[in-house]
């Protein structure tokens, strides 16, 4: 304290304050009790401050920030992480799965396969009771035989009509000969009448005979025309009968086709799915009996439209199959879809409204796989895959 009562300002050292707060370095002895309060009153109190970090902590923080920025650039495929590889997880194994269904109705008489069997093209899968269809074939054959007999009868009628036409032609010639004789008789009678050797009565009789001969010629010609029309009628009718015979042949073949369709066969090689048909079940045309999965498969990868800018047919591709423990298979880009997937939907989106949100469309890329790969035999349609296409590769 100064003489006027003001406190004396002293320079304090932080190390001295630390020593004053340290219980180990406190003074001992008779004057210790009085020295401690004086020291506490003279040292000013300071607020809490975070500990100052060293150079290592600063470098670590900077490194974490740089790593975060790099991760963001990598996730968004921005430089310097741009790559010629285009990848998608929206990809699946596809195949020409065929539904096996009958073309005729009936009760199932035999089921010759089981679930997941491997079948060959033409192998019998099931049989439908064919007794009704056999009878239809016989009925069609009998109807065709009747039509053939009718056609043969028409041929006989045509020959008869042609013979009648020939007879009518002869009748016309006979009538003309009679007419010529009547005309000659009439000429002689006219000469005799002029000489007075023949009476008028005989002349009238000769003239009547002439007129009768002329009428006979006209009648014979008319009958010949009728006979000619009859021949043409038979010919026209025979054409219709030939068409009926052809229809009978078609009916027989149709009945035979229905009979053959009672045997349901595999259309191609492949493996069957679950066989849903049972013995004695009544099935109709189109009833799903089972499915057939052929061995040929491929990958349909749905890339975002921005990813397909550099994808071309012939480029190399790799696919990773989830169902095979992540096994990788190599393939080649075969073709690209002609339109986005939304264009093939039943109800297409209509964006001609005031509210519009741009949504990235998907373009399907078909990838052909190498059939020589051992893993190719284990692929099944519907498996999920991860597809990658190297856009820098060439055909």
PDB file of C-alpha atoms in Angstrom, residues 29-238:
ATOM      1  CA  UNK A  29       6.669 -22.430   8.872  1.00  0.00           C
ATOM      2  CA  UNK A  30       5.328 -19.834  11.255  1.00  0.00           C
ATOM      3  CA  UNK A  31       4.691 -17.200   8.546  1.00  0.00           C
ATOM      4  CA  UNK A  32       2.971 -19.548   6.103  1.00  0.00           C
ATOM      5  CA  UNK A  33      -0.533 -18.822   7.358  1.00  0.00           C
ATOM      6  CA  UNK A  34      -0.167 -15.097   6.854  1.00  0.00           C
ATOM      7  CA  UNK A  35       1.676 -15.301   3.521  1.00  0.00           C
ATOM      8  CA  UNK A  36      -0.973 -17.377   1.722  1.00  0.00           C
ATOM      9  CA  UNK A  37      -3.830 -14.875   2.063  1.00  0.00           C
ATOM     10  CA  UNK A  38      -1.609 -12.030   0.927  1.00  0.00           C
ATOM     11  CA  UNK A  39      -0.560 -13.964  -2.198  1.00  0.00           C
ATOM     12  CA  UNK A  40      -4.160 -14.881  -3.066  1.00  0.00           C
ATOM     13  CA  UNK A  41      -5.265 -11.282  -2.766  1.00  0.00           C
ATOM     14  CA  UNK A  42      -2.437  -9.942  -4.868  1.00  0.00           C
ATOM     15  CA  UNK A  43      -2.791 -12.455  -7.817  1.00  0.00           C
ATOM     16  CA  UNK A  44      -5.715 -11.593 -10.220  1.00  0.00           C
ATOM     17  CA  UNK A  45      -8.147 -14.386 -11.204  1.00  0.00           C
ATOM     18  CA  UNK A  46      -8.297 -15.525 -14.975  1.00  0.00           C
ATOM     19  CA  UNK A  47     -11.228 -17.192 -16.877  1.00  0.00           C
ATOM     20  CA  UNK A  48     -11.032 -20.729 -18.490  1.00  0.00           C
ATOM     21  CA  UNK A  49      -9.365 -20.942 -21.885  1.00  0.00           C
ATOM     22  CA  UNK A  50      -9.075 -24.031 -24.163  1.00  0.00           C
ATOM     23  CA  UNK A  51      -5.693 -25.580 -24.314  1.00  0.00           C
ATOM     24  CA  UNK A  52      -3.607 -24.456 -27.210  1.00  0.00           C
ATOM     25  CA  UNK A  53      -3.135 -27.254 -29.778  1.00  0.00           C
ATOM     26  CA  UNK A  54       0.108 -28.071 -31.312  1.00  0.00           C
ATOM     27  CA  UNK A  55       1.191 -28.246 -34.960  1.00  0.00           C
ATOM     28  CA  UNK A  56       0.234 -31.943 -35.205  1.00  0.00           C
ATOM     29  CA  UNK A  57      -3.407 -31.286 -34.333  1.00  0.00           C
ATOM     30  CA  UNK A  58      -3.644 -28.542 -36.943  1.00  0.00           C
ATOM     31  CA  UNK A  59      -2.182 -30.767 -39.633  1.00  0.00           C
ATOM     32  CA  UNK A  60      -4.579 -33.564 -38.679  1.00  0.00           C
ATOM     33  CA  UNK A  61      -7.600 -31.289 -39.002  1.00  0.00           C
ATOM     34  CA  UNK A  62      -6.441 -30.105 -42.404  1.00  0.00           C
ATOM     35  CA  UNK A  63      -5.920 -33.703 -43.519  1.00  0.00           C
ATOM     36  CA  UNK A  64      -9.465 -34.664 -42.457  1.00  0.00           C
ATOM     37  CA  UNK A  65     -10.895 -31.709 -44.379  1.00  0.00           C
ATOM     38  CA  UNK A  66      -8.970 -32.648 -47.499  1.00  0.00           C
ATOM     39  CA  UNK A  67     -10.106 -36.274 -47.229  1.00  0.00           C
ATOM     40  CA  UNK A  68     -13.750 -35.148 -46.899  1.00  0.00           C
ATOM     41  CA  UNK A  69     -13.488 -32.986 -50.008  1.00  0.00           C
ATOM     42  CA  UNK A  70     -11.875 -35.832 -51.932  1.00  0.00           C
ATOM     43  CA  UNK A  71     -14.638 -38.211 -50.875  1.00  0.00           C
ATOM     44  CA  UNK A  72     -17.265 -35.777 -52.126  1.00  0.00           C
ATOM     45  CA  UNK A  73     -15.469 -35.394 -55.454  1.00  0.00           C
ATOM     46  CA  UNK A  74     -15.166 -39.175 -55.771  1.00  0.00           C
ATOM     47  CA  UNK A  75     -18.834 -39.728 -54.971  1.00  0.00           C
ATOM     48  CA  UNK A  76     -19.932 -37.214 -57.602  1.00  0.00           C
ATOM     49  CA  UNK A  77     -17.390 -38.429 -60.156  1.00  0.00           C
ATOM     50  CA  UNK A  78     -15.844 -34.980 -60.439  1.00  0.00           C
ATOM     51  CA  UNK A  79     -12.243 -34.216 -61.440  1.00  0.00           C
ATOM     52  CA  UNK A  80      -9.742 -35.600 -60.673  1.00  0.00           C
ATOM     53  CA  UNK A  81     -11.821 -38.778 -60.202  1.00  0.00           C
ATOM     54  CA  UNK A  82     -13.449 -38.906 -63.652  1.00  0.00           C
ATOM     55  CA  UNK A  83     -13.230 -42.384 -65.179  1.00  0.00           C
ATOM     56  CA  UNK A  84     -14.096 -44.145 -68.411  1.00  0.00           C
ATOM     57  CA  UNK A  85     -15.897 -46.862 -66.411  1.00  0.00           C
ATOM     58  CA  UNK A  86     -19.663 -46.475 -66.177  1.00  0.00           C
ATOM     59  CA  UNK A  87     -21.252 -48.588 -63.443  1.00  0.00           C
ATOM     60  CA  UNK A  88     -24.761 -49.327 -62.208  1.00  0.00           C
ATOM     61  CA  UNK A  89     -26.356 -51.616 -59.655  1.00  0.00           C
ATOM     62  CA  UNK A  90     -29.701 -51.512 -61.461  1.00  0.00           C
ATOM     63  CA  UNK A  91     -28.958 -54.576 -63.582  1.00  0.00           C
ATOM     64  CA  UNK A  92     -30.410 -58.064 -63.808  1.00  0.00           C
ATOM     65  CA  UNK A  93     -29.890 -61.347 -65.622  1.00  0.00           C
ATOM     66  CA  UNK A  94     -32.545 -61.841 -68.295  1.00  0.00           C
ATOM     67  CA  UNK A  95     -33.683 -64.787 -70.401  1.00  0.00           C
ATOM     68  CA  UNK A  96     -36.443 -65.821 -72.784  1.00  0.00           C
ATOM     69  CA  UNK A  97     -38.682 -67.411 -70.178  1.00  0.00           C
ATOM     70  CA  UNK A  98     -41.540 -69.212 -71.959  1.00  0.00           C
ATOM     71  CA  UNK A  99     -44.909 -70.122 -70.484  1.00  0.00           C
ATOM     72  CA  UNK A 100     -45.988 -73.642 -71.455  1.00  0.00           C
ATOM     73  CA  UNK A 101     -49.750 -73.781 -72.088  1.00  0.00           C
ATOM     74  CA  UNK A 102     -52.070 -76.125 -74.053  1.00  0.00           C
ATOM     75  CA  UNK A 103     -53.923 -75.140 -77.221  1.00  0.00           C
ATOM     76  CA  UNK A 104     -56.914 -77.430 -76.614  1.00  0.00           C
ATOM     77  CA  UNK A 105     -59.282 -78.182 -73.761  1.00  0.00           C
ATOM     78  CA  UNK A 106     -59.506 -81.442 -71.880  1.00  0.00           C
ATOM     79  CA  UNK A 107     -58.518 -83.502 -68.874  1.00  0.00           C
ATOM     80  CA  UNK A 108     -54.835 -84.116 -68.235  1.00  0.00           C
ATOM     81  CA  UNK A 109     -54.108 -87.815 -68.769  1.00  0.00           C
ATOM     82  CA  UNK A 110     -50.344 -87.810 -68.093  1.00  0.00           C
ATOM     83  CA  UNK A 111     -47.725 -85.562 -66.512  1.00  0.00           C
ATOM     84  CA  UNK A 112     -44.259 -86.768 -67.521  1.00  0.00           C
ATOM     85  CA  UNK A 113     -41.979 -84.154 -65.882  1.00  0.00           C
ATOM     86  CA  UNK A 114     -41.227 -82.782 -62.444  1.00  0.00           C
ATOM     87  CA  UNK A 115     -40.227 -79.416 -61.059  1.00  0.00           C
ATOM     88  CA  UNK A 116     -36.938 -77.976 -62.383  1.00  0.00           C
ATOM     89  CA  UNK A 117     -36.301 -80.836 -64.834  1.00  0.00           C
ATOM     90  CA  UNK A 118     -33.966 -80.317 -67.778  1.00  0.00           C
ATOM     91  CA  UNK A 119     -35.793 -81.024 -71.051  1.00  0.00           C
ATOM     92  CA  UNK A 120     -34.931 -81.194 -74.726  1.00  0.00           C
ATOM     93  CA  UNK A 121     -36.786 -79.697 -77.654  1.00  0.00           C
ATOM     94  CA  UNK A 122     -39.760 -81.899 -78.514  1.00  0.00           C
ATOM     95  CA  UNK A 123     -39.760 -83.781 -75.216  1.00  0.00           C
ATOM     96  CA  UNK A 124     -43.270 -84.649 -73.993  1.00  0.00           C
ATOM     97  CA  UNK A 125     -44.281 -82.700 -70.899  1.00  0.00           C
ATOM     98  CA  UNK A 126     -47.930 -83.756 -70.519  1.00  0.00           C
ATOM     99  CA  UNK A 127     -50.790 -85.422 -72.417  1.00  0.00           C
ATOM    100  CA  UNK A 128     -54.470 -84.479 -72.614  1.00  0.00           C
ATOM    101  CA  UNK A 129     -57.218 -87.069 -73.067  1.00  0.00           C
ATOM    102  CA  UNK A 130     -57.453 -87.364 -76.879  1.00  0.00           C
ATOM    103  CA  UNK A 131     -60.522 -89.610 -77.392  1.00  0.00           C
ATOM    104  CA  UNK A 132     -62.784 -86.734 -78.406  1.00  0.00           C
ATOM    105  CA  UNK A 133     -60.188 -85.357 -80.815  1.00  0.00           C
ATOM    106  CA  UNK A 134     -59.661 -88.771 -82.445  1.00  0.00           C
ATOM    107  CA  UNK A 135     -63.381 -89.000 -83.120  1.00  0.00           C
ATOM    108  CA  UNK A 136     -63.323 -85.520 -84.637  1.00  0.00           C
ATOM    109  CA  UNK A 137     -60.590 -86.615 -87.008  1.00  0.00           C
ATOM    110  CA  UNK A 138     -62.640 -89.625 -88.116  1.00  0.00           C
ATOM    111  CA  UNK A 139     -65.725 -87.447 -88.493  1.00  0.00           C
ATOM    112  CA  UNK A 140     -63.825 -85.002 -90.699  1.00  0.00           C
ATOM    113  CA  UNK A 141     -62.465 -87.856 -92.814  1.00  0.00           C
ATOM    114  CA  UNK A 142     -65.981 -89.246 -93.325  1.00  0.00           C
ATOM    115  CA  UNK A 143     -67.342 -85.827 -94.305  1.00  0.00           C
ATOM    116  CA  UNK A 144     -64.516 -85.424 -96.794  1.00  0.00           C
ATOM    117  CA  UNK A 145     -65.293 -88.852 -98.303  1.00  0.00           C
ATOM    118  CA  UNK A 146     -68.922 -87.792 -98.862  1.00  0.00           C
ATOM    119  CA  UNK A 147     -67.780 -84.614-100.572  1.00  0.00           C
ATOM    120  CA  UNK A 148     -65.422 -86.582-102.811  1.00  0.00           C
ATOM    121  CA  UNK A 149     -68.312 -88.901-103.801  1.00  0.00           C
ATOM    122  CA  UNK A 150     -70.489 -85.903-104.608  1.00  0.00           C
ATOM    123  CA  UNK A 151     -67.690 -84.513-106.763  1.00  0.00           C
ATOM    124  CA  UNK A 152     -67.403 -87.821-108.603  1.00  0.00           C
ATOM    125  CA  UNK A 153     -71.185 -87.802-109.180  1.00  0.00           C
ATOM    126  CA  UNK A 154     -70.887 -84.300-110.592  1.00  0.00           C
ATOM    127  CA  UNK A 155     -68.252 -85.521-113.016  1.00  0.00           C
ATOM    128  CA  UNK A 156     -70.636 -88.232-114.168  1.00  0.00           C
ATOM    129  CA  UNK A 157     -73.424 -85.652-114.559  1.00  0.00           C
ATOM    130  CA  UNK A 158     -71.110 -83.496-116.632  1.00  0.00           C
ATOM    131  CA  UNK A 159     -70.350 -86.367-118.986  1.00  0.00           C
ATOM    132  CA  UNK A 160     -74.083 -87.128-119.328  1.00  0.00           C
ATOM    133  CA  UNK A 161     -74.838 -83.499-120.089  1.00  0.00           C
ATOM    134  CA  UNK A 162     -72.082 -83.400-122.677  1.00  0.00           C
ATOM    135  CA  UNK A 163     -73.589 -86.508-124.335  1.00  0.00           C
ATOM    136  CA  UNK A 164     -77.018 -84.884-124.346  1.00  0.00           C
ATOM    137  CA  UNK A 165     -75.478 -81.826-125.959  1.00  0.00           C
ATOM    138  CA  UNK A 166     -73.993 -84.021-128.664  1.00  0.00           C
ATOM    139  CA  UNK A 167     -77.409 -85.632-129.314  1.00  0.00           C
ATOM    140  CA  UNK A 168     -79.032 -82.234-129.592  1.00  0.00           C
ATOM    141  CA  UNK A 169     -76.399 -81.254-132.131  1.00  0.00           C
ATOM    142  CA  UNK A 170     -77.312 -84.302-134.213  1.00  0.00           C
ATOM    143  CA  UNK A 171     -80.986 -83.382-133.913  1.00  0.00           C
ATOM    144  CA  UNK A 172     -80.206 -79.939-135.281  1.00  0.00           C
ATOM    145  CA  UNK A 173     -78.438 -81.501-138.274  1.00  0.00           C
ATOM    146  CA  UNK A 174     -81.423 -83.827-138.907  1.00  0.00           C
ATOM    147  CA  UNK A 175     -83.854 -80.909-138.718  1.00  0.00           C
ATOM    148  CA  UNK A 176     -81.766 -78.972-141.217  1.00  0.00           C
ATOM    149  CA  UNK A 177     -81.737 -81.968-143.580  1.00  0.00           C
ATOM    150  CA  UNK A 178     -85.519 -82.235-143.342  1.00  0.00           C
ATOM    151  CA  UNK A 179     -85.740 -78.530-144.026  1.00  0.00           C
ATOM    152  CA  UNK A 180     -83.624 -78.871-147.162  1.00  0.00           C
ATOM    153  CA  UNK A 181     -85.827 -81.716-148.423  1.00  0.00           C
ATOM    154  CA  UNK A 182     -88.973 -79.712-147.710  1.00  0.00           C
ATOM    155  CA  UNK A 183     -87.510 -76.748-149.544  1.00  0.00           C
ATOM    156  CA  UNK A 184     -86.708 -78.984-152.571  1.00  0.00           C
ATOM    157  CA  UNK A 185     -90.197 -80.457-152.540  1.00  0.00           C
ATOM    158  CA  UNK A 186     -91.674 -76.981-152.413  1.00  0.00           C
ATOM    159  CA  UNK A 187     -89.637 -75.939-155.448  1.00  0.00           C
ATOM    160  CA  UNK A 188     -90.824 -78.902-157.524  1.00  0.00           C
ATOM    161  CA  UNK A 189     -94.421 -78.367-156.446  1.00  0.00           C
ATOM    162  CA  UNK A 190     -94.284 -74.723-157.508  1.00  0.00           C
ATOM    163  CA  UNK A 191     -93.124 -75.779-160.981  1.00  0.00           C
ATOM    164  CA  UNK A 192     -95.862 -78.376-161.262  1.00  0.00           C
ATOM    165  CA  UNK A 193     -98.472 -75.881-160.113  1.00  0.00           C
ATOM    166  CA  UNK A 194     -97.444 -73.544-162.913  1.00  0.00           C
ATOM    167  CA  UNK A 195     -97.833 -76.401-165.394  1.00  0.00           C
ATOM    168  CA  UNK A 196    -101.166 -77.367-163.855  1.00  0.00           C
ATOM    169  CA  UNK A 197    -100.039 -80.848-162.943  1.00  0.00           C
ATOM    170  CA  UNK A 198    -100.502 -80.414-159.155  1.00  0.00           C
ATOM    171  CA  UNK A 199    -103.512 -79.099-157.375  1.00  0.00           C
ATOM    172  CA  UNK A 200    -103.449 -76.203-154.955  1.00  0.00           C
ATOM    173  CA  UNK A 201    -104.225 -78.585-152.119  1.00  0.00           C
ATOM    174  CA  UNK A 202    -101.036 -80.546-152.666  1.00  0.00           C
ATOM    175  CA  UNK A 203     -99.116 -77.269-152.904  1.00  0.00           C
ATOM    176  CA  UNK A 204    -100.529 -76.177-149.539  1.00  0.00           C
ATOM    177  CA  UNK A 205     -99.571 -79.503-147.972  1.00  0.00           C
ATOM    178  CA  UNK A 206     -96.008 -79.177-149.276  1.00  0.00           C
ATOM    179  CA  UNK A 207     -95.797 -75.601-147.933  1.00  0.00           C
ATOM    180  CA  UNK A 208     -97.007 -76.752-144.528  1.00  0.00           C
ATOM    181  CA  UNK A 209     -94.337 -79.459-144.512  1.00  0.00           C
ATOM    182  CA  UNK A 210     -91.742 -76.776-145.285  1.00  0.00           C
ATOM    183  CA  UNK A 211     -92.902 -74.574-142.427  1.00  0.00           C
ATOM    184  CA  UNK A 212     -92.846 -77.582-140.100  1.00  0.00           C
ATOM    185  CA  UNK A 213     -89.261 -78.401-141.097  1.00  0.00           C
ATOM    186  CA  UNK A 214     -88.190 -74.818-140.412  1.00  0.00           C
ATOM    187  CA  UNK A 215     -89.801 -74.960-136.943  1.00  0.00           C
ATOM    188  CA  UNK A 216     -88.111 -78.283-136.277  1.00  0.00           C
ATOM    189  CA  UNK A 217     -84.735 -76.679-137.012  1.00  0.00           C
ATOM    190  CA  UNK A 218     -85.431 -73.860-134.552  1.00  0.00           C
ATOM    191  CA  UNK A 219     -86.600 -76.326-131.933  1.00  0.00           C
ATOM    192  CA  UNK A 220     -83.508 -78.480-132.307  1.00  0.00           C
ATOM    193  CA  UNK A 221     -81.240 -75.448-131.993  1.00  0.00           C
ATOM    194  CA  UNK A 222     -83.063 -74.359-128.831  1.00  0.00           C
ATOM    195  CA  UNK A 223     -82.706 -77.811-127.306  1.00  0.00           C
ATOM    196  CA  UNK A 224     -79.016 -77.808-128.155  1.00  0.00           C
ATOM    197  CA  UNK A 225     -78.628 -74.442-126.357  1.00  0.00           C
ATOM    198  CA  UNK A 226     -80.414 -75.866-123.298  1.00  0.00           C
ATOM    199  CA  UNK A 227     -78.070 -78.856-123.324  1.00  0.00           C
ATOM    200  CA  UNK A 228     -75.052 -76.524-123.549  1.00  0.00           C
ATOM    201  CA  UNK A 229     -76.301 -74.517-120.552  1.00  0.00           C
ATOM    202  CA  UNK A 230     -76.799 -77.730-118.620  1.00  0.00           C
ATOM    203  CA  UNK A 231     -73.170 -78.645-119.268  1.00  0.00           C
ATOM    204  CA  UNK A 232     -72.042 -75.248-117.992  1.00  0.00           C
ATOM    205  CA  UNK A 233     -74.273 -75.624-114.918  1.00  0.00           C
ATOM    206  CA  UNK A 234     -72.681 -78.946-114.100  1.00  0.00           C
ATOM    207  CA  UNK A 235     -69.224 -77.446-114.567  1.00  0.00           C
ATOM    208  CA  UNK A 236     -70.009 -74.552-112.232  1.00  0.00           C
ATOM    209  CA  UNK A 237     -71.461 -76.918-109.661  1.00  0.00           C
ATOM    210  CA  UNK A 238     -68.415 -79.116-109.924  1.00  0.00           C
TER     211      UNK A 238
END
